[in-house]
Coordinates of C-alpha atoms in Angstrom, one line a residue:
M110 CA -108.6 -120.2 -228.3
L111 CA -107.7 -118.4 -225.0
A112 CA -108.8 -120.1 -221.8
E113 CA -111.2 -118.0 -219.7
T114 CA -109.0 -118.2 -216.7
F115 CA -106.1 -116.7 -218.7
V116 CA -108.3 -113.9 -220.1
S117 CA -109.6 -113.1 -216.6
S118 CA -106.1 -113.1 -215.1
V119 CA -104.8 -110.6 -217.7
T120 CA -107.8 -108.4 -217.2
E121 CA -107.5 -108.3 -213.4
A122 CA -103.8 -107.5 -213.7
V123 CA -104.3 -104.7 -216.1
F124 CA -107.2 -103.1 -214.3
G125 CA -105.4 -103.5 -211.0
Y126 CA -102.4 -101.7 -212.4
I127 CA -104.5 -98.9 -213.7
L128 CA -106.4 -98.6 -210.4
E129 CA -103.1 -98.3 -208.5
H130 CA -101.6 -95.7 -210.9
S131 CA -104.6 -93.5 -211.8
G132 CA -106.5 -90.7 -210.2
A133 CA -110.1 -90.2 -209.1
A134 CA -111.4 -89.9 -212.6
V135 CA -110.6 -93.6 -213.4
W136 CA -111.4 -95.3 -210.1
D137 CA -115.1 -95.7 -210.6
R138 CA -114.6 -97.0 -214.2
L139 CA -112.7 -100.0 -213.1
Q140 CA -115.3 -101.4 -210.8
H141 CA -118.0 -102.2 -213.4
P142 CA -118.3 -105.7 -215.0
P143 CA -119.2 -104.2 -218.5
E144 CA -115.8 -102.5 -218.8
Q145 CA -114.0 -105.7 -217.7
R146 CA -116.0 -107.9 -220.1
A147 CA -115.3 -105.4 -222.9
F148 CA -111.6 -105.7 -222.2
Q149 CA -111.8 -109.5 -222.2
A150 CA -113.6 -109.5 -225.5
A151 CA -111.1 -107.2 -227.0
L152 CA -108.2 -109.4 -225.8
R153 CA -109.8 -112.5 -227.3
N154 CA -110.3 -110.7 -230.7
A155 CA -106.8 -109.4 -230.6
Y156 CA -105.5 -112.9 -229.9
T157 CA -107.5 -114.2 -232.9
T158 CA -106.1 -111.6 -235.2
F159 CA -102.5 -112.1 -233.9
A160 CA -102.7 -115.9 -234.2
A161 CA -103.8 -115.7 -237.8
Q162 CA -100.8 -113.6 -238.7
H163 CA -98.1 -114.7 -236.4
Q164 CA -98.8 -118.3 -235.3
P165 CA -95.1 -119.1 -234.5
Y166 CA -95.1 -116.5 -231.8
V167 CA -98.4 -117.2 -230.1
A168 CA -97.2 -119.6 -227.4
A169 CA -94.3 -117.3 -226.4
L170 CA -96.3 -114.0 -226.3
F171 CA -99.5 -115.4 -224.6
D172 CA -97.6 -116.7 -221.6
E173 CA -99.6 -116.1 -218.4
H174 CA -96.7 -114.9 -216.3
F175 CA -95.5 -112.5 -219.0
L176 CA -98.9 -110.9 -219.7
T177 CA -100.1 -110.8 -216.1
R178 CA -96.8 -109.4 -214.6
T179 CA -94.0 -108.2 -216.9
A180 CA -96.1 -106.7 -219.7
V181 CA -99.0 -105.3 -217.6
P182 CA -97.8 -101.6 -217.7
I183 CA -97.6 -101.8 -221.5
L184 CA -101.1 -103.4 -221.8
A185 CA -102.5 -100.7 -219.6
R186 CA -101.3 -98.0 -222.0
C187 CA -103.4 -99.6 -224.7
L188 CA -106.3 -97.9 -222.8
E189 CA -105.0 -94.4 -223.6
R190 CA -106.1 -92.3 -226.5
D191 CA -102.7 -91.6 -228.0
G192 CA -102.4 -94.9 -229.9
P193 CA -100.8 -98.3 -229.0
P194 CA -97.6 -98.3 -226.9
D195 CA -94.2 -98.6 -228.4
A196 CA -93.7 -102.2 -229.6
V197 CA -89.9 -101.9 -229.0
E198 CA -90.4 -101.8 -225.3
L199 CA -92.7 -104.9 -225.4
A200 CA -90.2 -106.7 -227.6
A201 CA -87.3 -106.0 -225.2
L202 CA -89.2 -107.4 -222.3
W203 CA -90.3 -110.3 -224.4
V204 CA -86.8 -111.5 -225.2
I205 CA -85.8 -111.2 -221.6
A206 CA -88.8 -113.3 -220.6
L207 CA -87.7 -115.9 -223.2
N208 CA -84.3 -116.1 -221.5
V209 CA -82.5 -115.0 -224.6
P210 CA -78.7 -114.6 -223.9
E211 CA -77.8 -111.0 -223.5
A212 CA -75.4 -111.0 -226.5
K213 CA -78.3 -112.0 -228.8
R214 CA -81.1 -109.9 -227.3
A215 CA -80.8 -107.0 -229.7
E216 CA -81.0 -109.3 -232.8
R217 CA -83.9 -111.3 -231.3
A218 CA -85.7 -108.1 -230.2
A219 CA -85.5 -106.7 -233.8
E220 CA -87.1 -110.0 -235.0
V221 CA -90.0 -110.0 -232.5
T222 CA -90.7 -106.2 -232.7
P223 CA -93.1 -106.5 -235.8
P224 CA -95.2 -109.3 -234.1
A225 CA -95.3 -107.3 -230.9
A226 CA -96.4 -104.2 -232.8
A227 CA -99.1 -106.3 -234.5
F228 CA -100.5 -107.4 -231.2
L229 CA -100.5 -104.0 -229.6
V230 CA -102.2 -102.4 -232.6
A231 CA -104.8 -105.2 -232.7
L232 CA -105.5 -104.8 -229.0
H233 CA -105.7 -101.0 -229.0
T234 CA -108.0 -101.1 -232.1
E235 CA -110.3 -103.5 -230.4
L236 CA -110.4 -101.5 -227.2
R237 CA -111.1 -98.2 -229.0
A238 CA -114.0 -99.8 -230.9
R239 CA -115.9 -100.7 -227.7
D240 CA -118.5 -98.4 -226.5
E241 CA -118.3 -99.8 -223.0
L242 CA -114.7 -98.5 -222.7
R243 CA -115.3 -95.0 -224.2
E244 CA -115.8 -93.3 -220.8
L245 CA -112.7 -95.1 -219.4
F246 CA -110.6 -93.7 -222.3
D247 CA -112.1 -90.3 -221.5
S248 CA -111.4 -90.5 -217.8
R249 CA -107.8 -91.6 -218.4
A250 CA -107.4 -88.6 -220.7
F251 CA -108.6 -86.3 -217.9
D252 CA -106.1 -87.8 -215.5
I253 CA -103.3 -87.3 -218.0
T254 CA -104.4 -83.7 -218.7
A255 CA -104.4 -83.0 -215.0
E256 CA -100.9 -84.3 -214.6
A257 CA -99.7 -82.3 -217.6
T258 CA -101.3 -79.2 -216.2
V259 CA -99.5 -79.6 -212.9
Q260 CA -96.2 -80.3 -214.7
T261 CA -96.6 -77.3 -216.9
A262 CA -97.1 -75.0 -213.9
Q263 CA -94.0 -76.5 -212.3
N264 CA -91.9 -76.1 -215.4
T265 CA -93.0 -72.5 -215.8
N266 CA -92.2 -71.7 -212.1
A267 CA -88.8 -73.4 -212.6
M268 CA -88.1 -71.2 -215.7
L269 CA -89.1 -68.1 -213.9
A270 CA -86.8 -69.0 -211.0
F271 CA -84.0 -69.5 -213.5
L272 CA -84.7 -66.1 -215.1
A273 CA -84.6 -64.5 -211.7
E274 CA -81.2 -66.0 -211.0
I275 CA -79.9 -64.8 -214.4
R276 CA -81.1 -61.3 -213.7
D277 CA -79.4 -61.3 -210.3
L278 CA -76.1 -62.5 -211.9
L279 CA -76.4 -59.7 -214.5
R280 CA -77.0 -57.0 -211.9
A281 CA -74.0 -58.4 -210.0
R282 CA -71.9 -57.7 -213.1
G283 CA -73.3 -54.1 -213.4
T284 CA -75.6 -55.0 -216.4
E285 CA -79.2 -54.0 -216.1
P286 CA -81.4 -56.7 -217.8
S287 CA -84.6 -55.9 -219.7
T288 CA -87.6 -55.5 -217.5
Y289 CA -89.3 -58.3 -219.4
I290 CA -88.7 -61.0 -222.0
D291 CA -91.2 -61.1 -224.8
A292 CA -92.9 -64.3 -226.1
R293 CA -90.5 -64.6 -229.1
H294 CA -87.8 -65.8 -226.7
S295 CA -89.8 -68.2 -224.7
Q296 CA -89.1 -71.3 -226.9
G297 CA -85.4 -70.5 -226.7
F298 CA -85.5 -70.4 -223.0
L299 CA -87.3 -73.8 -222.8
N300 CA -84.8 -75.5 -225.3
N301 CA -81.5 -73.9 -224.2
P302 CA -81.9 -71.2 -221.6
Q303 CA -78.2 -70.5 -221.2
A304 CA -77.8 -69.8 -225.0
A305 CA -80.9 -67.7 -225.1
V306 CA -79.7 -65.5 -222.2
S307 CA -76.3 -65.2 -223.8
Q308 CA -77.9 -64.0 -227.1
E309 CA -80.0 -61.4 -225.2
Y310 CA -77.4 -60.1 -222.8
G311 CA -74.0 -61.4 -223.8
S312 CA -72.0 -64.1 -222.0
V313 CA -73.4 -65.1 -218.6
P314 CA -71.2 -66.9 -216.1
P315 CA -72.6 -70.2 -214.8
S316 CA -73.9 -70.3 -211.3
P317 CA -71.6 -72.1 -208.9
A318 CA -74.5 -74.2 -207.7
A319 CA -75.7 -75.2 -211.1
Q320 CA -75.6 -78.8 -212.1
P321 CA -73.6 -79.8 -215.3
Q322 CA -75.9 -80.2 -218.3
R323 CA -76.0 -83.9 -219.3
T324 CA -75.7 -84.7 -223.0
P325 CA -78.7 -86.3 -224.8
R326 CA -78.8 -90.1 -224.2
T327 CA -79.2 -92.8 -226.8
V328 CA -80.5 -95.5 -224.4
S329 CA -83.9 -95.8 -222.8
N330 CA -84.5 -94.8 -219.2
P331 CA -83.3 -97.8 -217.1
F332 CA -85.2 -96.8 -214.0
T333 CA -88.7 -97.9 -213.4
A334 CA -90.8 -96.7 -210.4
G335 CA -93.8 -99.0 -209.7
P336 CA -93.7 -102.3 -211.5
V337 CA -92.4 -105.5 -209.9
V338 CA -88.7 -105.7 -210.9
S339 CA -87.2 -108.9 -212.4
P340 CA -84.4 -110.7 -210.5
Q341 CA -81.7 -109.5 -212.9
H342 CA -82.7 -105.9 -212.0
F343 CA -83.0 -106.6 -208.2
Y344 CA -80.7 -104.8 -205.9
G345 CA -79.9 -105.2 -202.2
R346 CA -81.9 -106.9 -199.4
H347 CA -78.8 -109.1 -198.6
R348 CA -79.6 -109.3 -194.9
E349 CA -83.3 -110.1 -195.6
R350 CA -82.3 -112.7 -198.2
R351 CA -80.0 -114.4 -195.7
D352 CA -82.8 -114.5 -193.1
I353 CA -85.2 -116.0 -195.6
S354 CA -82.6 -118.6 -196.7
A355 CA -82.0 -119.6 -193.1
R356 CA -85.7 -120.2 -192.6
I357 CA -87.2 -121.8 -195.7
G358 CA -83.9 -123.6 -196.6
A359 CA -83.3 -125.1 -193.2
L360 CA -83.5 -128.9 -192.6
S361 CA -86.8 -128.3 -190.9
P362 CA -88.2 -125.3 -192.8
Q363 CA -89.9 -122.4 -191.0
G364 CA -92.3 -120.0 -192.7
L365 CA -92.0 -116.2 -192.4
S366 CA -93.9 -113.0 -192.7
L367 CA -92.5 -110.2 -194.9
V368 CA -93.8 -106.8 -193.7
G369 CA -93.4 -103.5 -195.4
V370 CA -95.3 -100.3 -196.4
R371 CA -96.7 -100.1 -199.9
R372 CA -94.0 -100.0 -202.6
S373 CA -91.3 -101.2 -200.2
G374 CA -90.4 -104.0 -202.6
K375 CA -92.3 -107.0 -201.1
S376 CA -93.6 -108.2 -204.5
S377 CA -90.2 -107.9 -206.1
L378 CA -88.6 -109.9 -203.3
L379 CA -91.3 -112.6 -203.6
R380 CA -90.6 -112.8 -207.3
Y381 CA -86.9 -113.0 -206.6
I382 CA -87.5 -116.0 -204.3
G383 CA -89.7 -117.7 -206.9
E384 CA -87.2 -117.3 -209.7
R385 CA -83.9 -117.7 -207.8
T386 CA -85.0 -120.6 -205.6
G387 CA -81.5 -122.1 -205.6
E388 CA -80.3 -119.2 -203.5
F389 CA -82.7 -120.2 -200.7
C390 CA -83.0 -124.0 -201.0
G391 CA -80.6 -126.8 -201.9
E392 CA -81.1 -129.0 -204.9
E393 CA -81.6 -132.0 -202.6
Q394 CA -84.7 -130.4 -201.2
H395 CA -86.4 -130.4 -204.6
P396 CA -88.3 -127.2 -204.0
I397 CA -91.6 -126.4 -205.7
V398 CA -92.5 -122.7 -205.5
V399 CA -96.1 -121.5 -206.0
Q400 CA -96.8 -117.7 -206.0
I401 CA -100.3 -116.5 -205.0
D402 CA -101.2 -112.8 -205.5
L403 CA -104.3 -111.9 -203.6
Q404 CA -104.8 -108.8 -205.7
Q405 CA -106.2 -111.2 -208.3
Q406 CA -109.8 -111.9 -207.6
R407 CA -109.6 -115.6 -208.5
Y408 CA -107.5 -116.2 -205.4
L409 CA -109.7 -114.4 -202.9
S410 CA -111.2 -117.5 -201.5
P411 CA -109.8 -120.7 -199.9
A412 CA -110.9 -122.7 -202.9
G413 CA -109.3 -120.1 -205.2
I414 CA -106.0 -120.3 -203.4
L415 CA -106.1 -124.1 -203.6
E416 CA -106.8 -124.0 -207.3
G417 CA -103.7 -121.7 -207.7
L418 CA -101.7 -124.1 -205.7
R419 CA -102.9 -127.1 -207.8
R420 CA -102.0 -125.3 -211.0
G421 CA -98.6 -124.3 -209.7
I422 CA -97.8 -127.8 -208.6
A423 CA -98.9 -129.1 -212.0
R424 CA -96.6 -126.7 -213.8
A425 CA -93.6 -127.9 -211.7
T426 CA -94.3 -131.6 -211.7
G427 CA -96.2 -132.2 -215.0
S428 CA -99.3 -133.6 -213.3
P429 CA -101.9 -132.0 -211.0
P430 CA -101.9 -133.3 -207.4
W431 CA -105.7 -133.3 -207.4
Q432 CA -108.5 -132.4 -209.8
R433 CA -110.0 -129.0 -210.0
D434 CA -113.4 -130.1 -208.8
E435 CA -111.9 -131.5 -205.6
C436 CA -110.8 -128.1 -204.3
D437 CA -113.9 -127.4 -202.2
A438 CA -113.6 -130.8 -200.6
L439 CA -109.9 -130.4 -199.9
C440 CA -110.7 -127.1 -198.1
R441 CA -112.6 -129.2 -195.7
D442 CA -110.6 -132.4 -195.5
G443 CA -107.1 -131.4 -196.3
W444 CA -104.8 -132.6 -199.1
P445 CA -102.6 -135.7 -199.2
G446 CA -99.0 -135.6 -198.2
S447 CA -97.6 -137.1 -201.4
L448 CA -95.3 -134.2 -202.1
R449 CA -93.8 -134.3 -198.6
D450 CA -93.4 -138.1 -198.7
S451 CA -91.6 -137.9 -202.1
G452 CA -89.0 -135.5 -200.7
R453 CA -90.3 -132.4 -202.4
R454 CA -90.5 -129.1 -200.5
L455 CA -93.6 -127.0 -201.3
L456 CA -93.0 -123.2 -200.8
V457 CA -96.2 -121.0 -201.0
L458 CA -95.5 -117.3 -201.5
I459 CA -98.6 -115.2 -200.7
D460 CA -98.6 -111.5 -201.7
E461 CA -101.1 -108.8 -200.5
F462 CA -102.3 -110.9 -197.6
E463 CA -104.3 -108.1 -196.1
R464 CA -106.8 -108.6 -198.9
I465 CA -108.4 -111.4 -197.0
T466 CA -110.1 -108.7 -194.9
Q467 CA -112.4 -108.2 -197.8
R468 CA -113.7 -111.8 -197.5
L469 CA -113.8 -112.3 -193.7
A470 CA -116.6 -114.9 -193.8
E471 CA -114.7 -117.2 -196.3
F472 CA -111.4 -116.9 -194.5
Q473 CA -112.7 -117.3 -191.0
D474 CA -111.0 -120.7 -190.3
W475 CA -108.5 -120.7 -193.2
G476 CA -105.6 -119.6 -191.1
E477 CA -105.9 -122.3 -188.5
D478 CA -106.1 -124.9 -191.3
W479 CA -103.0 -123.7 -193.1
R480 CA -101.1 -123.3 -189.9
S481 CA -101.7 -127.0 -189.3
K482 CA -100.5 -127.9 -192.8
S483 CA -97.3 -125.9 -192.2
T484 CA -96.8 -127.6 -188.8
N485 CA -97.1 -131.0 -190.5
S486 CA -94.6 -130.0 -193.2
L487 CA -97.1 -130.1 -196.0
L488 CA -96.0 -126.6 -197.0
T489 CA -93.8 -123.7 -196.0
L490 CA -95.4 -120.3 -196.1
V491 CA -93.9 -116.9 -197.0
I492 CA -96.6 -114.2 -196.5
A493 CA -96.2 -110.6 -197.6
S494 CA -98.4 -107.8 -196.0
A495 CA -98.3 -104.1 -195.3
R496 CA -98.9 -104.8 -191.6
P497 CA -97.7 -107.6 -189.2
L498 CA -100.1 -110.6 -189.4
H499 CA -101.4 -110.1 -185.9
E500 CA -102.4 -106.5 -186.8
V501 CA -104.1 -107.7 -190.0
Y502 CA -106.2 -110.1 -187.9
Q503 CA -106.8 -107.6 -185.1
S504 CA -108.3 -105.3 -187.7
M505 CA -111.0 -107.9 -188.2
G506 CA -111.5 -108.5 -184.5
L507 CA -109.7 -111.8 -184.6
T508 CA -106.5 -113.3 -183.2
S509 CA -103.8 -114.4 -185.6
P510 CA -103.8 -118.1 -186.0
F511 CA -100.2 -118.3 -187.0
G512 CA -98.8 -117.3 -183.6
N513 CA -95.1 -118.2 -183.5
E514 CA -95.3 -120.3 -186.6
L515 CA -94.1 -117.5 -188.8
T516 CA -91.2 -115.2 -187.9
T517 CA -91.4 -111.6 -189.1
T518 CA -88.9 -109.7 -191.4
F519 CA -89.4 -106.0 -192.0
L520 CA -88.5 -104.4 -195.3
A521 CA -87.0 -101.0 -194.4
A522 CA -84.9 -98.8 -196.6
L523 CA -82.2 -100.3 -198.8
D524 CA -78.7 -100.1 -197.6
T525 CA -77.0 -97.0 -198.8
A526 CA -74.4 -98.9 -200.8
D527 CA -77.1 -100.9 -202.6
W528 CA -79.3 -98.1 -203.8
Q529 CA -76.3 -96.1 -204.8
Q530 CA -75.0 -99.0 -206.9
L531 CA -78.4 -99.2 -208.5
V532 CA -78.1 -95.5 -209.5
Q533 CA -74.5 -95.8 -210.7
D534 CA -75.2 -98.9 -212.8
G535 CA -78.2 -97.2 -214.5
F536 CA -76.2 -94.1 -215.5
A537 CA -73.3 -96.2 -216.6
K538 CA -75.4 -97.5 -219.4
A539 CA -75.3 -94.0 -220.9
G540 CA -71.6 -93.7 -220.2
E541 CA -72.2 -91.3 -217.4
T542 CA -71.1 -91.0 -213.8
V543 CA -73.1 -89.9 -210.8
T544 CA -71.8 -87.1 -208.6
T545 CA -71.8 -87.1 -204.9
T546 CA -74.2 -84.1 -205.2
D547 CA -76.6 -86.3 -207.2
L548 CA -76.4 -89.0 -204.6
A549 CA -77.1 -86.6 -201.7
W550 CA -80.0 -85.1 -203.7
I551 CA -81.5 -88.6 -204.2
D552 CA -81.0 -89.5 -200.6
A553 CA -82.8 -86.4 -199.4
L554 CA -85.8 -87.2 -201.6
A555 CA -86.0 -91.0 -201.2
G556 CA -84.2 -92.1 -198.1
G557 CA -83.4 -95.5 -199.6
L558 CA -87.0 -96.7 -200.0
P559 CA -87.0 -98.5 -203.3
F560 CA -89.9 -96.9 -205.1
Y561 CA -88.8 -93.4 -204.1
V562 CA -85.2 -94.1 -205.1
Q563 CA -86.4 -95.3 -208.5
L564 CA -88.7 -92.4 -208.9
A565 CA -86.1 -89.8 -208.0
V566 CA -83.4 -91.1 -210.2
S567 CA -85.9 -91.6 -213.1
M568 CA -86.8 -88.0 -212.9
L569 CA -83.1 -87.0 -212.7
W570 CA -82.4 -89.2 -215.8
Q571 CA -85.4 -87.6 -217.6
H572 CA -84.8 -83.9 -216.7
G573 CA -81.0 -83.8 -216.3
D574 CA -80.8 -81.1 -213.6
H575 CA -82.0 -81.1 -210.0
A576 CA -84.5 -78.3 -210.1
P577 CA -86.8 -79.6 -212.8
A578 CA -86.2 -83.2 -211.6
Q579 CA -87.3 -82.2 -208.1
A580 CA -90.4 -80.5 -209.3
A581 CA -91.3 -83.6 -211.3
F582 CA -90.6 -85.8 -208.3
E583 CA -92.8 -83.8 -206.0
A584 CA -95.7 -83.9 -208.5
Q585 CA -95.4 -87.7 -208.8
A586 CA -94.5 -88.5 -205.2
T587 CA -97.0 -86.4 -203.3
P588 CA -100.1 -88.6 -204.1
H589 CA -98.1 -91.6 -202.9
C590 CA -97.2 -89.7 -199.7
A591 CA -100.8 -89.0 -199.2
D592 CA -101.7 -92.7 -199.6
L593 CA -98.9 -93.7 -197.2
W594 CA -100.2 -91.2 -194.7
R595 CA -103.7 -92.4 -194.9
R596 CA -102.7 -96.0 -194.1
L597 CA -100.9 -95.1 -190.9
R598 CA -102.5 -95.4 -187.5
P599 CA -103.3 -92.2 -185.6
D600 CA -100.4 -92.8 -183.1
E601 CA -98.0 -93.3 -186.0
Q602 CA -99.2 -90.1 -187.6
R603 CA -98.7 -88.1 -184.4
A604 CA -95.2 -89.6 -184.0
L605 CA -94.3 -88.4 -187.4
Q606 CA -95.8 -85.0 -186.8
H607 CA -93.6 -84.8 -183.7
A608 CA -90.6 -85.8 -185.8
V609 CA -91.1 -82.8 -188.1
G610 CA -91.4 -80.4 -185.1
M611 CA -95.2 -79.8 -185.1
T612 CA -96.3 -78.5 -181.7
G613 CA -98.8 -80.2 -179.4
R614 CA -97.6 -83.7 -180.2
A615 CA -96.3 -85.7 -177.3
T616 CA -92.9 -87.4 -177.5
P617 CA -93.7 -90.9 -178.9
Q618 CA -92.6 -94.1 -177.1
P619 CA -89.3 -95.5 -178.2
A620 CA -91.0 -98.7 -179.3
L621 CA -93.1 -96.7 -181.7
V622 CA -90.2 -94.8 -183.1
H623 CA -88.3 -98.1 -183.6
R624 CA -91.3 -99.6 -185.5
L625 CA -91.4 -96.6 -187.8
Q626 CA -87.7 -97.0 -188.4
E627 CA -88.3 -100.7 -189.2
Y628 CA -90.8 -99.6 -191.9
G629 CA -88.2 -97.2 -193.2
L630 CA -90.4 -94.1 -192.6
L631 CA -88.0 -92.6 -190.0
R632 CA -84.2 -92.5 -190.5
A633 CA -81.8 -93.5 -187.7
D634 CA -81.5 -89.9 -186.7
G635 CA -85.3 -89.6 -186.3
R636 CA -86.0 -87.6 -189.5
P637 CA -88.7 -88.7 -192.0
F638 CA -87.2 -90.7 -194.8
S639 CA -88.0 -88.0 -197.5
S640 CA -88.0 -84.2 -197.5
V641 CA -91.2 -84.4 -199.6
F642 CA -92.9 -86.7 -197.1
A643 CA -91.8 -84.4 -194.3
A644 CA -93.4 -81.4 -196.1
Y645 CA -96.6 -83.4 -196.5
I646 CA -96.6 -84.3 -192.8
R647 CA -96.3 -80.6 -191.9
G648 CA -99.4 -79.9 -193.8
S649 CA -101.4 -82.6 -192.0
N650 CA -103.8 -82.1 -189.2
E651 CA -105.5 -84.3 -186.6
P652 CA -108.3 -86.3 -188.1
V653 CA -111.8 -85.4 -187.1
S654 CA -113.8 -88.2 -185.5
Q655 CA -115.9 -90.3 -187.8
G656 CA -119.2 -88.8 -188.3
D657 CA -121.4 -87.4 -191.0
V658 CA -118.6 -85.3 -192.5
G659 CA -120.7 -85.2 -195.7
A660 CA -123.2 -83.0 -193.9
M661 CA -120.3 -80.8 -192.6
V662 CA -119.1 -80.2 -196.1
L663 CA -122.6 -79.4 -197.3
G664 CA -122.9 -76.9 -194.5
L665 CA -119.6 -75.2 -195.4
L666 CA -119.8 -75.1 -199.2
P667 CA -123.4 -74.3 -200.2
A668 CA -122.7 -70.9 -201.6
H669 CA -119.9 -72.2 -203.7
A670 CA -120.9 -75.6 -204.8
T671 CA -124.6 -76.4 -204.7
G672 CA -125.6 -73.9 -207.3
A673 CA -122.7 -74.7 -209.7
A674 CA -123.1 -77.1 -212.6
H675 CA -121.1 -78.4 -215.4
T676 CA -122.1 -80.0 -218.7
R677 CA -120.4 -83.2 -219.7
M678 CA -121.5 -85.6 -222.4
G679 CA -124.6 -83.6 -223.0
T680 CA -125.9 -84.0 -219.4
K681 CA -126.3 -81.1 -216.9
R682 CA -126.3 -81.9 -213.2
S683 CA -125.9 -80.1 -209.9
A684 CA -122.4 -80.2 -208.7
L685 CA -123.0 -81.6 -205.3
E686 CA -125.7 -83.8 -203.8
A687 CA -126.3 -84.9 -200.2
P688 CA -124.5 -88.1 -199.1
R689 CA -126.7 -91.2 -199.8
S690 CA -124.5 -93.8 -198.1
S691 CA -122.8 -94.6 -194.8
L692 CA -119.6 -94.3 -196.8
A693 CA -119.9 -90.6 -196.3
A694 CA -118.7 -91.0 -192.7
P695 CA -115.0 -92.0 -192.7
T696 CA -112.7 -89.2 -193.7
L697 CA -109.4 -87.8 -192.6
C698 CA -110.2 -84.2 -193.7
S699 CA -109.8 -82.0 -190.7
A700 CA -112.3 -79.3 -189.7
D701 CA -109.8 -76.4 -190.3
C702 CA -109.0 -77.9 -193.7
L703 CA -112.6 -77.8 -194.6
A704 CA -112.9 -74.3 -193.2
R705 CA -110.0 -73.1 -195.4
A706 CA -111.7 -74.7 -198.4
A707 CA -114.9 -72.9 -197.5
A708 CA -113.1 -69.6 -197.6
V709 CA -112.0 -70.1 -201.3
P710 CA -113.8 -67.6 -203.5
A711 CA -116.8 -69.0 -205.3
A712 CA -115.3 -68.3 -208.7
N713 CA -112.6 -70.8 -208.0
W714 CA -114.9 -73.7 -207.3
H715 CA -115.7 -76.0 -210.3
G716 CA -117.8 -79.1 -210.7
C717 CA -117.3 -81.9 -213.1
N718 CA -119.5 -85.0 -213.1
N719 CA -121.1 -87.8 -215.1
R720 CA -123.7 -90.3 -214.6
R721 CA -121.9 -92.9 -212.7
S722 CA -118.9 -91.3 -210.9
T723 CA -118.0 -90.7 -207.3
G724 CA -115.4 -88.3 -206.3
L725 CA -113.3 -86.6 -203.7
V726 CA -113.3 -83.3 -202.0
C727 CA -110.0 -82.4 -200.4
C728 CA -107.3 -79.8 -199.9
D729 CA -103.5 -79.8 -200.1
S730 CA -103.3 -81.1 -196.5
C731 CA -105.2 -84.2 -197.2
R732 CA -105.1 -84.8 -200.9
A733 CA -105.9 -88.5 -201.0
D734 CA -108.6 -88.7 -198.4
K735 CA -112.0 -89.8 -199.5
L736 CA -115.3 -88.1 -199.1
W737 CA -118.1 -90.0 -200.7
A738 CA -120.9 -87.5 -201.3
G739 CA -123.4 -89.3 -203.5
R740 CA -123.4 -90.2 -207.2
A741 CA -123.0 -86.9 -208.9
V742 CA -120.3 -85.0 -207.1
F743 CA -117.1 -83.2 -208.1
F744 CA -113.4 -83.4 -207.3
V745 CA -111.7 -80.2 -206.2
W746 CA -108.0 -80.1 -205.3
V747 CA -107.0 -76.9 -203.4
V748 CA -103.3 -76.5 -203.8
R749 CA -101.2 -74.0 -201.9
T750 CA -101.3 -71.2 -204.5
A751 CA -104.7 -71.6 -206.1
P752 CA -107.6 -74.1 -206.3
L753 CA -107.3 -76.5 -209.2
C754 CA -110.2 -78.6 -210.6
L755 CA -109.0 -81.9 -211.8
G756 CA -112.4 -83.3 -212.7
V757 CA -113.8 -86.8 -212.7

């Protein structure tokens, strides 16, 4: 029988992953208890089915760390229509989690693949059978379809550009190509464009700028953009690791604050500290490491954090330091110093610290209490957040209680040698080398920030050549650029606009430029870290002041939207309603963006809605910015060439 805390932890991890990696169509689905309870019930039933058939594997597979971290992306894919994920991938991760020696992993993975497949099939079957999850499956399918539509358009444009280049080459040789290529050749161009052109026109010399075609690979893509990486796949951060070791491994340990933008590798570094503790603390210090991820709802209270601490200490020592029902009292009275007095060093690693802003009332005095515990050597804190701690507290109208207790380490871009080594090692698995042109292309797109490096090289691995890989990278990276932009302060946005040469932006103060470089958003020469991010910045505008922007949109779009309607699931509704909430106020859509949207022909506006969704209205300059306009609204994405309805 699965413990309820275990089931809840897996559910939170899976839904949190889907929330982070999905579009507007899915967001609302993940906020409702019925969907979460349905997932929990499906997981329990899948466990029962699996345990009856594969009892020897139960303890190893249903490990909390494995199913709430390593296997989360795979479990999330069980909520897609296309059937259960590939069991081979789960088996490969499983044997790594079991610490199987590398020489024996292939043999062991082959052994555990059938049980892994049985679990995934059971879970997917249970999920598909639940009425409460039907709309979530539908919404995820809409997101996937939208991504595929964008990708298809980009692939088509890339093919047309290729054909244009071929025609130019033929004309340079004095050969006049056909004025068109009919449909019977289209598949040939997609599969092997060079051979198809040769068949049509004779031999065509390769373009000097063309990249060499890479042979088909027999190994899986080794690059992963998004999930927390395991220590064996961790690269770089040598300087930061030395700083951490000098602080938490000192004779008198000192806590620290890790600060970095989203997807800068904070969670991966925390995991590295937790699993490679010997690099940071000596054996004589007998360290106990407890990791607390505030993305998990169960930790979003002082008592919840203490319960996580209690369970972590119990795992390390074999006995709990206090009983579960004592957590509330310990929040008030403090806990005993038995660990400190026995010579053990307690390291508490807290991720996503800014989440405490969601529970201000509960965490009002928590910081002072834990600062006191740190001062008295009851624990050593390592706190990861997207902003320095004093800014996190300032956003709540408070002063940071930690003061000088925690020193700050920023996670900027990886050193060039480190991210290049990551790329070279990955391609070496397929017996390939990476050219200097490849490395320059990756640098231009990613600038050394870990997520963008992994994304760029993953697209290069998948597509082989730069042009289609760049189109795929832009499609994947642009929403993340939008999210990154939305989280910046106005002065930071203006500084970045100045960096790309936008007029009317004052020269930023050197301290602000230095801070953006510490975040890795600006290079040493003052350019944005990524050409794609720079392009996004150039399309940005000054935000309008907060106000009833919902009314502004209604005033701009009545001819296009208010009369439109769509039918979905047998229900017909008006496409846009007046805002019903104060959430209609905050937005970063600029007035001229909305004016451009209003100028779009009525035929290009579309509405899609259902009975419980909220949505977005935005244009290509502010793709991720939210406009809440009531329950039954639609999501329209105006791209540079033509409006595209993605639906909700």
